[in-house]
Every structure is written in C-alpha cells, then in structure tokens.
Short mmCIF file of C-alpha atoms in Angstrom, two decimals:
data_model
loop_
_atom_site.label_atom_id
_atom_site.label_comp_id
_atom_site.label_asym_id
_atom_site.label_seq_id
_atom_site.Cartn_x
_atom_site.Cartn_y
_atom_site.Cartn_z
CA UNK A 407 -1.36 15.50 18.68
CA UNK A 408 0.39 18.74 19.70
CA UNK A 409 3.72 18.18 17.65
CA UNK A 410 4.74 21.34 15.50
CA UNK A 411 5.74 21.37 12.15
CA UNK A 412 7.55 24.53 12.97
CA UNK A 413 9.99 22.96 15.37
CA UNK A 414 10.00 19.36 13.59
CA UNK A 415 11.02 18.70 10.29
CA UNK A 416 9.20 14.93 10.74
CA UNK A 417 5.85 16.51 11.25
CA UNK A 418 6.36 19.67 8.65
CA UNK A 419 6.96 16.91 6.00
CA UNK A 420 4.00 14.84 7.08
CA UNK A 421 1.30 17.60 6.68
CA UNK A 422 2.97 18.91 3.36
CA UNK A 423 2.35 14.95 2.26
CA UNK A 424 -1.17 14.45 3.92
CA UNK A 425 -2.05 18.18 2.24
CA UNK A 426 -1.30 16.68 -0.73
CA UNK A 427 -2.20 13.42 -1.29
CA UNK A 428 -2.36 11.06 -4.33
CA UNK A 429 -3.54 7.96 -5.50
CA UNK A 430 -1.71 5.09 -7.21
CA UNK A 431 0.64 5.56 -9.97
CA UNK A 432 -0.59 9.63 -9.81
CA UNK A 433 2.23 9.92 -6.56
CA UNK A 434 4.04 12.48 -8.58
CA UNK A 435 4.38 15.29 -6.47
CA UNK A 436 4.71 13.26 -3.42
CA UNK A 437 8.20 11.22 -5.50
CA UNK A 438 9.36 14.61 -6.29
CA UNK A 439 8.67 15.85 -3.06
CA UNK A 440 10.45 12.28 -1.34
CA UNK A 441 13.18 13.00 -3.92
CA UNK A 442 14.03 16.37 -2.71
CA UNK A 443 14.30 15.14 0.37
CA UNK A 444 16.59 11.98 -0.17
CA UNK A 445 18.85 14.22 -2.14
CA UNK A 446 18.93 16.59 1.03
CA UNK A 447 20.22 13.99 3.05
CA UNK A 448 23.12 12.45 0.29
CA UNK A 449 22.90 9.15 -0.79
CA UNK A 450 25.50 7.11 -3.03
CA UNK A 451 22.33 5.95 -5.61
CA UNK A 452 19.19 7.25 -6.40
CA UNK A 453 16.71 5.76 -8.42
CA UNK A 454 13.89 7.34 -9.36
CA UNK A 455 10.54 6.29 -11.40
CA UNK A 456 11.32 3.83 -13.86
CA UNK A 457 14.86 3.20 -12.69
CA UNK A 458 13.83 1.97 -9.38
CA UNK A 459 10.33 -0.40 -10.06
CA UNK A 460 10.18 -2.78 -13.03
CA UNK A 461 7.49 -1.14 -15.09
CA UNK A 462 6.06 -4.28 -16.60
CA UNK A 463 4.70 -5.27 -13.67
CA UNK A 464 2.49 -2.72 -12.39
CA UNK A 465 -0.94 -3.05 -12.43
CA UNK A 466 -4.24 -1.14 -11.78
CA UNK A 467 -2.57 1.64 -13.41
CA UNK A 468 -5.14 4.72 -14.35
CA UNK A 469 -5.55 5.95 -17.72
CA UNK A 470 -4.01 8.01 -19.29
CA UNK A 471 -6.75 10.92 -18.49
CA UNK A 472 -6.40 10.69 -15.23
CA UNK A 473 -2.16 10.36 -15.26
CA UNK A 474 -2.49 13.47 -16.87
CA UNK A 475 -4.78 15.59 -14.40
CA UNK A 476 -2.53 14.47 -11.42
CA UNK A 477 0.27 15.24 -13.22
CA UNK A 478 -0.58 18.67 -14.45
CA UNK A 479 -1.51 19.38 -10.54
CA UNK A 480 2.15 17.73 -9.08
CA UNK A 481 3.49 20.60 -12.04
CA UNK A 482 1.44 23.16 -10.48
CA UNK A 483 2.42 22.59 -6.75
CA UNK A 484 6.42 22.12 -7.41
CA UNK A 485 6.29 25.12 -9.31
CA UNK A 486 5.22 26.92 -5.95
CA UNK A 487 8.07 25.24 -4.24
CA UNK A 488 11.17 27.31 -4.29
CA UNK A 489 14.43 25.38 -5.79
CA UNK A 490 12.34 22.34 -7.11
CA UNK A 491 13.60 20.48 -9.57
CA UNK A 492 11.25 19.81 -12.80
CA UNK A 493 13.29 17.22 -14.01
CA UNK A 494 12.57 14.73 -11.50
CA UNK A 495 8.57 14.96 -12.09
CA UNK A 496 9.28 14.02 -16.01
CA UNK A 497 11.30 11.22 -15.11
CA UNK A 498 8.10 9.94 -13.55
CA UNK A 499 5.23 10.62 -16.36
CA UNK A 500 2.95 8.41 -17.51
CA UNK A 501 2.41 6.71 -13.79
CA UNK A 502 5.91 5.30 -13.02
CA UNK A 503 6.13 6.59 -9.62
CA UNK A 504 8.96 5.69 -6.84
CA UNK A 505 12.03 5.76 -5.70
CA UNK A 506 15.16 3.62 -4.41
CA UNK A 507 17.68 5.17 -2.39
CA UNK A 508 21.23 3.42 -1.33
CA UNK A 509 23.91 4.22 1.36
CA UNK A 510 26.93 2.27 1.00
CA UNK A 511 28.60 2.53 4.52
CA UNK A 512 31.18 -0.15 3.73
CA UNK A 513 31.34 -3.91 4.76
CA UNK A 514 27.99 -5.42 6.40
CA UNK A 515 25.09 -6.56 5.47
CA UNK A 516 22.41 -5.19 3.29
CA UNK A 517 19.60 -4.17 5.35
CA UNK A 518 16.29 -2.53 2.83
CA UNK A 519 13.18 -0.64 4.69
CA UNK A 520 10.00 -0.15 2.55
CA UNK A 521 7.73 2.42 2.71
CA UNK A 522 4.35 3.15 1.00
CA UNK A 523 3.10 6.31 -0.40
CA UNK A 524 -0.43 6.21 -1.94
CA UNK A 525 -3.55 7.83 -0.54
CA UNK A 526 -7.20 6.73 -1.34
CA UNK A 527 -9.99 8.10 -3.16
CA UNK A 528 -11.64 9.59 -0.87
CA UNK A 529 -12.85 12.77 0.75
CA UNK A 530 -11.12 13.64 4.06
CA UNK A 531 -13.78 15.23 6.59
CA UNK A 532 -13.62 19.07 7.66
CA UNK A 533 -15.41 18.82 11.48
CA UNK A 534 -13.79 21.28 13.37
CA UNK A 535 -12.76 18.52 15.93
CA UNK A 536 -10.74 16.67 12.97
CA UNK A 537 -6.92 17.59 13.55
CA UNK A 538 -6.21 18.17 10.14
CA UNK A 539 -8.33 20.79 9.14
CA UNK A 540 -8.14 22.31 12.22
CA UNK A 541 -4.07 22.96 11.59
CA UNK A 542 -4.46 23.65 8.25
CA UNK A 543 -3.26 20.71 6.48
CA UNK A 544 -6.56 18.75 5.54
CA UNK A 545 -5.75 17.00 1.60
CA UNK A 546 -7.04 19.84 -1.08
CA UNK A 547 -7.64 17.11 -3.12
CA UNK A 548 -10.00 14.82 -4.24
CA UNK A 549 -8.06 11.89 -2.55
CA UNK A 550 -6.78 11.38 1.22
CA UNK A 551 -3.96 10.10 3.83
CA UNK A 552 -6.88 7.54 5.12
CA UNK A 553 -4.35 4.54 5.93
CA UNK A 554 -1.44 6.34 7.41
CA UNK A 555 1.28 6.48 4.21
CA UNK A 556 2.06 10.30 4.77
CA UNK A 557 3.35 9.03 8.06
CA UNK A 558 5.20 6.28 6.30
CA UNK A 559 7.35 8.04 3.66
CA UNK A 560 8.02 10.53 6.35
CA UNK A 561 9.21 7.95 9.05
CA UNK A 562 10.97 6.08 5.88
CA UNK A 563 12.90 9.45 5.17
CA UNK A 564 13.60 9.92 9.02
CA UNK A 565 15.61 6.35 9.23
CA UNK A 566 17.28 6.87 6.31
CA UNK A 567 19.13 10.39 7.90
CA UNK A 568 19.64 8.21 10.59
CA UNK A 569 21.44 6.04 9.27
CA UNK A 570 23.24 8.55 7.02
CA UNK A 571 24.52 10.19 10.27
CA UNK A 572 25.41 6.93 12.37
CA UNK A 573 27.90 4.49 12.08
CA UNK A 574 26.18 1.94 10.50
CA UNK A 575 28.61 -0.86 8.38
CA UNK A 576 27.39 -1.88 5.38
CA UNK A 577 24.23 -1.22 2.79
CA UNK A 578 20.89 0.37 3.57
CA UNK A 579 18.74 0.69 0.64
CA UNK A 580 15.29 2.36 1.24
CA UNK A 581 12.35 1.24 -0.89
CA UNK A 582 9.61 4.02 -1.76
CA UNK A 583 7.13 2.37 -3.28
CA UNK A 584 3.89 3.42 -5.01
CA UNK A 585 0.19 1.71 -4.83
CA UNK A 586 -0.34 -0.27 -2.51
CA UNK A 587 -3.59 0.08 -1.93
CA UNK A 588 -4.77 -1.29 -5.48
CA UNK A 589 -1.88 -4.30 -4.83
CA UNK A 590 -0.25 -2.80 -7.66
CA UNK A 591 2.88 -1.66 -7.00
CA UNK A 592 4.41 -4.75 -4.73
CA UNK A 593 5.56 -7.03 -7.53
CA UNK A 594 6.73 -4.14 -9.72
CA UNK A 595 9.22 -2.98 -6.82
CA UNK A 596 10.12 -6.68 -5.84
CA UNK A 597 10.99 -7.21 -9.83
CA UNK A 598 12.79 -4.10 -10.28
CA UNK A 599 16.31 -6.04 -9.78
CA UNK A 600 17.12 -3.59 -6.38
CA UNK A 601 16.06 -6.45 -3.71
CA UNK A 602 18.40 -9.33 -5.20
CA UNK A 603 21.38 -8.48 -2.75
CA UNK A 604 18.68 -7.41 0.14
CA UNK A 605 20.00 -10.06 2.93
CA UNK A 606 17.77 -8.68 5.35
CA UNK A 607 14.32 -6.36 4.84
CA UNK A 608 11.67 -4.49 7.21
CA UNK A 609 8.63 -2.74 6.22
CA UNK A 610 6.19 -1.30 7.99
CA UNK A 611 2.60 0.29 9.13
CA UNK A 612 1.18 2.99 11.59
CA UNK A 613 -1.41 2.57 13.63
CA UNK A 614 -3.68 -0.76 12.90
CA UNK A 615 -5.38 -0.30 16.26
CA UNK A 616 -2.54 -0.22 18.11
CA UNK A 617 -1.89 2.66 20.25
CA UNK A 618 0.50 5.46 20.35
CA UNK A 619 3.78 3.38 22.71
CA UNK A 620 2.86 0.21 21.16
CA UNK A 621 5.88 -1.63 19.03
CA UNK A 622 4.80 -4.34 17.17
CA UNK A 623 7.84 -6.49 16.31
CA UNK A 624 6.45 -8.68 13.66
CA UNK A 625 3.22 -8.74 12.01
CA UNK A 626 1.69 -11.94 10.60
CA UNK A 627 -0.99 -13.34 9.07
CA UNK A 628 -1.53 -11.55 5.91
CA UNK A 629 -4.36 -12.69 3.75
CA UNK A 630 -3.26 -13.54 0.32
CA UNK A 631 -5.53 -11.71 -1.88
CA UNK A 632 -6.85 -11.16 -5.81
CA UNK A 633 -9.25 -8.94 -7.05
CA UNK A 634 -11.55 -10.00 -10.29
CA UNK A 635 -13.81 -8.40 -12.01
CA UNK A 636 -16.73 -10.94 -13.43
CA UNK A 637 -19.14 -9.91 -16.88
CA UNK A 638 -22.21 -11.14 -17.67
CA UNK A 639 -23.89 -10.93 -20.93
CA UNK A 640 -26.95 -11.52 -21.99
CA UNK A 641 -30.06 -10.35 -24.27
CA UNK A 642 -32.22 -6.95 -24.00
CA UNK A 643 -35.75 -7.35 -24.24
CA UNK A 644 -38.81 -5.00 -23.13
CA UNK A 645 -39.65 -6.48 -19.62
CA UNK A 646 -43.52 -5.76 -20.26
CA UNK A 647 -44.12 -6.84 -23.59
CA UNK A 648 -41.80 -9.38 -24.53
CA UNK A 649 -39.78 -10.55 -20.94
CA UNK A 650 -39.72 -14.28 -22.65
CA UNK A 651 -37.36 -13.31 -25.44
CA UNK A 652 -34.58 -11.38 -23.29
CA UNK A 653 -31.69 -13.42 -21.27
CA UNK A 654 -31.14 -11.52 -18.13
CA UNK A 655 -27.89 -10.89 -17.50
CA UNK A 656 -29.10 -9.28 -13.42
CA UNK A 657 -30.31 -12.68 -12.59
CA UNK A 658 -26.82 -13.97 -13.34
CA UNK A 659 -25.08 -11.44 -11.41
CA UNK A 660 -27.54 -12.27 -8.60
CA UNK A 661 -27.05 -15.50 -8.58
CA UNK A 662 -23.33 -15.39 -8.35
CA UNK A 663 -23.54 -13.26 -5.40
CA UNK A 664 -25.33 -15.22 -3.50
CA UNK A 665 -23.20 -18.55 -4.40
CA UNK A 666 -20.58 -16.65 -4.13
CA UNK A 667 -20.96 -16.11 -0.07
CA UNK A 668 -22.08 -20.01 -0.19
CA UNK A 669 -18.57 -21.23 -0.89
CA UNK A 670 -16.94 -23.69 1.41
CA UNK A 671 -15.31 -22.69 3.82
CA UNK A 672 -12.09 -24.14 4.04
CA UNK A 673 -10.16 -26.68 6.85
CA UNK A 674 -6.98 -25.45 6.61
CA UNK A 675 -7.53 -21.64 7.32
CA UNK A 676 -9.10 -18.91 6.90
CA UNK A 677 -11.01 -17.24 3.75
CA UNK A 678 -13.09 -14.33 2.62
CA UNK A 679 -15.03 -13.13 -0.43
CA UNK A 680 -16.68 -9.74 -1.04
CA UNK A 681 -18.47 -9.23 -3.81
CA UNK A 682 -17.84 -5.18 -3.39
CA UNK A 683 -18.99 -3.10 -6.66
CA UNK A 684 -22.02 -4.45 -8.82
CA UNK A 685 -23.45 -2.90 -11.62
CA UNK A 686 -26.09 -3.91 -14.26
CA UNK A 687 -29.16 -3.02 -16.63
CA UNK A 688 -29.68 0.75 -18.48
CA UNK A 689 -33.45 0.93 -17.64
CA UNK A 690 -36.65 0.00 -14.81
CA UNK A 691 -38.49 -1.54 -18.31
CA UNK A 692 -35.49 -3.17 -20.30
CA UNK A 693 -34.46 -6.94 -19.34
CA UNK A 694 -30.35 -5.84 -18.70
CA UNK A 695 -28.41 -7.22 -21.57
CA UNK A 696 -24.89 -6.68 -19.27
CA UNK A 697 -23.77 -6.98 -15.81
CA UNK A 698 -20.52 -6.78 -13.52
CA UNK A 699 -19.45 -7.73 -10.22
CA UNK A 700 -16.02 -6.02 -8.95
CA UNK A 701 -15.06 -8.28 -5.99
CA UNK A 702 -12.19 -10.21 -4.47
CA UNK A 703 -11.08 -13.45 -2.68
CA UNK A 704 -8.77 -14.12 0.51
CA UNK A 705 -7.20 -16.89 1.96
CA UNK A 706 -5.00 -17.23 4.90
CA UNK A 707 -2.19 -18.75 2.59
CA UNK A 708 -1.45 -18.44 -1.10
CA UNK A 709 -3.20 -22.19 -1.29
CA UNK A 710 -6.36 -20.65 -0.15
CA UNK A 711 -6.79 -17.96 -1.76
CA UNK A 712 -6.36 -20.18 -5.17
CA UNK A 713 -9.00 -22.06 -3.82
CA UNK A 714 -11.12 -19.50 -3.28
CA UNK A 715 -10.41 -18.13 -6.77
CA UNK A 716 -11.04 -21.06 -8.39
CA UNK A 717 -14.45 -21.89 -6.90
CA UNK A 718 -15.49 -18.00 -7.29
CA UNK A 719 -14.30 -18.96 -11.24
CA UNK A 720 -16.40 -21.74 -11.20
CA UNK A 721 -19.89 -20.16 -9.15
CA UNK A 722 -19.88 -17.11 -11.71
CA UNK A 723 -19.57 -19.50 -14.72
CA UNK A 724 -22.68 -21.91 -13.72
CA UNK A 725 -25.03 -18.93 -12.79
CA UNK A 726 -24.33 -17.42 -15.66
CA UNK A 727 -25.32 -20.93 -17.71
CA UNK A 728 -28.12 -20.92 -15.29
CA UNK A 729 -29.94 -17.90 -16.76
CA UNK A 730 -28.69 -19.18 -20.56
CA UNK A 731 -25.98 -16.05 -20.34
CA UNK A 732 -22.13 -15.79 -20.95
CA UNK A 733 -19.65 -14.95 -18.63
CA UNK A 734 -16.14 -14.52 -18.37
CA UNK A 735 -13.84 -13.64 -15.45
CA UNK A 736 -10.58 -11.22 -15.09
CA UNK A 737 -8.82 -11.89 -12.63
CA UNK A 738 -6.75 -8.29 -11.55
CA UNK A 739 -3.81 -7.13 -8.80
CA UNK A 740 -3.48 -10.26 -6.70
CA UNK A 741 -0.66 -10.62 -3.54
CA UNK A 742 0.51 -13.11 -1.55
CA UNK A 743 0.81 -14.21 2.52
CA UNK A 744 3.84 -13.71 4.40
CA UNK A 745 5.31 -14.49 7.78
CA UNK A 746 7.67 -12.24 9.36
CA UNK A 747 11.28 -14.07 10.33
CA UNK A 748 12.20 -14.57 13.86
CA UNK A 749 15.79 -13.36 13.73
CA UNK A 750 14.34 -10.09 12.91
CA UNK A 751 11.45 -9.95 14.89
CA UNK A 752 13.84 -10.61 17.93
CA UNK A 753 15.97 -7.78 16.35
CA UNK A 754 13.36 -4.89 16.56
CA UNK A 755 11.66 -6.43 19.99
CA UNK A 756 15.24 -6.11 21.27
CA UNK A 757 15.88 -2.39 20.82
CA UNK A 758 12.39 -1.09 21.29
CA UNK A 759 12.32 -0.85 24.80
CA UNK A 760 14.93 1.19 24.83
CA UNK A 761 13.18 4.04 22.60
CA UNK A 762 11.55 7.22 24.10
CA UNK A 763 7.94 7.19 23.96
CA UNK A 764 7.55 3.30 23.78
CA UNK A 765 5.35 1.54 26.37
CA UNK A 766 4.33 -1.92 25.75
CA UNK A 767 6.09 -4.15 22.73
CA UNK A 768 4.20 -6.90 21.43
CA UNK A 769 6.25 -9.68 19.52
CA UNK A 770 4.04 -10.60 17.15
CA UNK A 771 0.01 -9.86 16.19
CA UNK A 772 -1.77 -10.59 12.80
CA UNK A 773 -2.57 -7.82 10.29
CA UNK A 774 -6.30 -9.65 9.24
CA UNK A 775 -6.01 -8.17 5.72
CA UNK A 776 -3.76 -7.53 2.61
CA UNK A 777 -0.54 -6.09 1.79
CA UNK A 778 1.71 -6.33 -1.35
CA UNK A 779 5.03 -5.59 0.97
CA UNK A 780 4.30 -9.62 0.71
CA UNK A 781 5.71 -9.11 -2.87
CA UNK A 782 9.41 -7.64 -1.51
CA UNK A 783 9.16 -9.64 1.57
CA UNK A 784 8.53 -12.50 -0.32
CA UNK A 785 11.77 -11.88 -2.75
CA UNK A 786 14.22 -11.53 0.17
CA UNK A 787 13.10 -14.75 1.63
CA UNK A 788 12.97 -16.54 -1.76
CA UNK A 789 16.77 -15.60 -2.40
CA UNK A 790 17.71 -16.95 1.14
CA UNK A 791 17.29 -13.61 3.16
CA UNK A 792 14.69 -12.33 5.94
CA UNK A 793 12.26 -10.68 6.24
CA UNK A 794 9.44 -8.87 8.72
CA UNK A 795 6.65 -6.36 9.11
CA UNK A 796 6.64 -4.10 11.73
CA UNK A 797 3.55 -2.35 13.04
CA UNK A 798 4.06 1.36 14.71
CA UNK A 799 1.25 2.10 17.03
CA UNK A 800 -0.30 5.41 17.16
CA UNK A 801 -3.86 6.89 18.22
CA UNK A 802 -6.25 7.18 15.24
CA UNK A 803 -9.32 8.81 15.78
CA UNK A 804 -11.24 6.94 13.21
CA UNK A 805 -10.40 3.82 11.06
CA UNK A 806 -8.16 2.97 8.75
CA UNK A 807 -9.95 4.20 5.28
CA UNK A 808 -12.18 6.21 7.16
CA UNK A 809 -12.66 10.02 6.09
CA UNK A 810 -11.36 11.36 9.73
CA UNK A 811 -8.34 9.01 9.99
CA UNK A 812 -5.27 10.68 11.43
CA UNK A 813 -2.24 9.80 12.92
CA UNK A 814 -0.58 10.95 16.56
CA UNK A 815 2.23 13.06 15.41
CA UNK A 816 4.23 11.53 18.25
CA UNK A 817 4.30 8.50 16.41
CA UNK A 818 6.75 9.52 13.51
CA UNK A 819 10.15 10.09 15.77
CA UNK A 820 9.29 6.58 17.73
CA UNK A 821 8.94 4.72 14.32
CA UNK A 822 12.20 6.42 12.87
CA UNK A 823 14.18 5.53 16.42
CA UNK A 824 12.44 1.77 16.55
CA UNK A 825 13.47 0.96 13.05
CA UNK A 826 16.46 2.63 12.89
CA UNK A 827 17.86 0.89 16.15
CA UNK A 828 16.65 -2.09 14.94
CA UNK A 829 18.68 -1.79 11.32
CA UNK A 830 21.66 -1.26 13.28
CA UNK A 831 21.18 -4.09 15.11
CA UNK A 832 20.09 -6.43 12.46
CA UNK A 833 23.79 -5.04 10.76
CA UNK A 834 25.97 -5.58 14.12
CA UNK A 835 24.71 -8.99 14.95
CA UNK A 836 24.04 -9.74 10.93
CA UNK A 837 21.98 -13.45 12.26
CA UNK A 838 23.05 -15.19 9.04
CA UNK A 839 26.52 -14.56 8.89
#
C-alpha cells in the first residue's frame, strides 16, 4: 500500500473520501465532492440528487435530525474546499443523495457502470499498524469506509475519464448511487427512469477476499434479502407480587428466536435468518409490556427468500399467541438475486489479462450475501439488456465491516483499466446487435 496521493489523483481522491465518510442518504459531501469531480472531467448530462434517483423509492432513510447534522458537517467541509460549489449540496437536502452522469460519444450502444458510495456506522481503528491513520486519512467521523465504497466512487470516476478521453462509440452513463448498505438506495436508482435505454450494465466490488491481481469477471449468487422488524406487546405487571396478571411480551420475543432458527430449511437452495438486534422490558422487577426483534431473511432466489419471509411472518405471530400477546411484523429494505450475463462476463474475462497488475482472472465466484445493484441489474435484464457484477481483488487487512478494513491502493488503477477495457469492448463487439 505505498501508492501516493501526491503523485495520483486515484489515490488523493480515495483518502479525501475514506477521511470523510458518510452513511446512507447523509452522502452529501461525498455527491458534492463526486460532482466536482464529474464536472472536471465534462460530461453532456449531469444529474444530481433528486434528478438522478426516483425519490419515492428510497428507504431506510434517517430522520430528519440526523439529515441535518450530516448536512451541516458536508457545509462545513466544502466551505474549506477552495472553488466549491454550494449549490450542488442544496440540491441534495433532506437525504436525496446521487448522481448520474452521461457521455454521448455518438452511435453504439449504451453501456452504464454503478458505483456505491455509503460508509457504515462504525468506528474505524487508530493502531499504528492500520494504514489509514498512519497516512493521515483515518474517517474523522463517527462512520467509516469498512466495505470498500471510497475505492468504488473513485474507480467509478477513473473509468468515466477514461472513457471521456478514448474513442469509445456510443453512450456511457455512470450510476453513483447512495445506500447500499441499508438496501435502500437500489430500487430508487433502478426507478429513476436513467436505466430504461441501458442495453448493457456492470457494477462492481473491491476486495471480497480476493486478492490484489485477482479479476473476477462475474459474480453470482446473491442472496435475495429483506429486513423486518417484529413487535410484541403485551401487559406490565410487578414480577414479585403479581407475575400472574402481566402478559410477557420477552417470552414472546424468545420464543420467536428460537423458532425462528428452527425453520425449514429449504430443497431448492440456500437460506438464512438472523435475528440481529433484540430489545425488550424497562426493569429487572417489571414483567416487559413491549419487545422487538430487528432481523432479516435470505434465500438463494427471490422464491426463497419469500419463503423464508413468510414462515418468519408466521413463527413471530404463533409465539406471540403463545404467551396471550400481540404482534405485528414490518417488513423493511428488501432486494433481490441476480446472475451476471455471459456475454459480459466473457467481455471483462477477455480484456483483463491484458491489464497491468492483473495475475489470475476467475470467470465467475459467488458473492454469499446481499446487494441492491440486483435492483439496476435486475432493470437492464427485465427490459431485454445485460447485465454483470464484477469483483476487483485487492488485499484487505481485516474484513469487510470490520473497523481496520482497508483497501491496496494498487487496486484503484487495475479496476479503472479492467472495466474500462471491458466497456469498450462490450461497445465494439455490442453481443446483441
């Protein structure tokens, strides 16, 4: 990891985004900052915030509290940032984050990238040993880079000069979009009207235990995914002196959980449930009168995560009637599975050996967890295009999430050169003309 931001703009750009991090629907200084950028290189449209997602269809967005103290901090940074323009943070208060930018190049194909740009919230360590804060560029907030989307926008930003300087024929349209990692920004981008005309799409991800070299041409198996949140409500009591007249809404939430781990597995693939956040009760000596479980459901297709949903619906509904209390479940974000397309797969497998710094390409491997690129990549395929998900390995020192995650700065001009070769490709030999 001895890149330096000094003599490359890729890496400069990647630590002023990890330094700076923000979680979903709060990306407002990294837009702005992506924005600045995009209008550096030229581009013949640019939209920005609500112009470029369909703002109906976000979810998991914050309140209104928190908008505003991420907000008020974006302010605070672009006003330290000589020539920044104000104008584009406004465009994106109230948590309508992103960006779509378009190159018209003449006749071809059109030929979208997405990129991902939300951090976690999390604290990032400070060991000496941790690359970040040793350089200088460890997040000063109370959020972190922990999956490797710093490394995204930036590579995202790097293709699209690329192809801005090249000879490309026809449309590139670059998607930007915000929170992923709460699901909730997938659908809004697919909706937002920009991916009808996408013939052909890529997105992408650093690192997921590949190394630094290692091209993955086409990821797979994505688990379809929902999140729900399930209440229980029943009736306070004192536990010493009257534990007969209370209806305990804990025993109900432990019930669940532990039905909930008993469902059925399933024949035709895999599933997963996680019953990840519980809370219940106010007091050692008071029967609890209210409980929650914050969990989700998986399934290796769409089909089984509905099954999977609907027996979690069911389990959480009979232990509550079990300990005479009422329940109800919300069902939140939710994404789908997606397989990546051949034609394109072939496509970046193709040019990849031909890139500096890449080793070893692998044509396909499966991702074992969630994504809401599912959401775009699901659009182009349903309107007759393709689609695929490329992984970009890299050497992380911890996991993904984890507080001393980092990316090999190496990485970011391989990923630009993979994915940029491979859009030119995907134009020249355009495999459904």
């Amino acid at each position: 990891m001895s890149q330096s931001a000094e003599s490359d703009p890729l890496v400069a750009l990647r630590r002023d985004l990890h330094r700076r991090p923000e979680p979903a629907w709060c990306e407002f200084y990294t837009t702005a900052r992506i924005v600045e950028e995009i209008e550096r290189i030229g581009v013949d449209e640019l939209h920005v915030g609500p112009d470029a997602i369909a703002p109906e269809h976000r979810s998991a967005v914050p309140d209104d509290a928190e908008l505003d103290r991420w907000y008020a901090q974006a302010e605070d940074a672009l006003a330290e940032r000589e020539g920044s323009d104000p104008a584009i943070l406004e465009r994106l208060r109230g948590g309508t984050t992103g960006a779509v930018a378009v190159l018209e190049r003449g006749e071809g194909p059109t030929i979208g990238l997405r990129v991902d740009i939300d951090a976690l919230p999390r604290e990032e360590a400070d060991d000496e040993d941790h690359h970040p804060a040793a350089e200088g560029f460890r997040s000063i907030h109370d959020a972190m880079h922990a999956c490797g989307h710093d490394a995204h926008a930036t590579i995202g930003l790097g293709v699209l000069e690329r192809i801005a300087d090249s000879d490309f024929s026809g449309t590139f349209k670059l998607f930007v979009q915000p929170a992923e990692e709460v699901i909730g920004g997938g659908r809004a981008m697919a909706k937002s009207g920009h991916l009808d005309d996408v013939d052909y799409l890529l997105a992408m991800h650093i690192g997921l235990d590949h190394p630094t070299g290692e091209i993955v041409a086409g990821i797979d198996d994505f688990l379809a995914v929902s999140h729900l949140t399930a209440e229980f409500r029943g009736e306070s009591a004192h536990a010493g002196a009257a534990p007969n007249e209370g209806r305990n809404a804990n025993q109900a939430l432990a019930t669940a959980i532990q039905n909930l781990y008993a469902i059925p597995r399933h024949a035709d693939g895999g599933t997963r449930v996680n019953a990840g956040r519980i809370e219940g009760g106010s007091a050692s000596n008071i029967i609890a009168e209210h409980a929650t479980i914050e969990g989700e459901v998986r399934g290796e297709t769409s089909e089984l995560r509905d099954y999977m949903l609907e027996k979690a619906e069911g389990v959480v509904e009979n232990a509550a009637a079990m300990h005479d209390c009422e329940s109800t479940v919300d069902v939140g974000p939710s994404a789908p599975s997606a397989e990546s397309d051949q034609a394109l797969v072939d496509a970046v497998a193709a040019v990849a050996p031909g890139v500096a710094g890449v080793e070893h390409v692998v044509e396909r491997a499966p991702l074992g967890g969630s994504e809401d690129a599912t959401f775009l990549m699901r659009e182009v395929q349903d309107n007759g295009g393709l689609a695929a998900y490329v992984g970009v390995g890299t050497d992380h020192p911890g996991g993904h999430h984890t507080a001393t995650f980092d990316v090999d700065e190496a990485s970011l001009r391989i990923g630009v050169d993979v994915l940029a070769d491979a859009v030119d490709r995907i134009a020249e030999s355009d495999p459904q003309r």
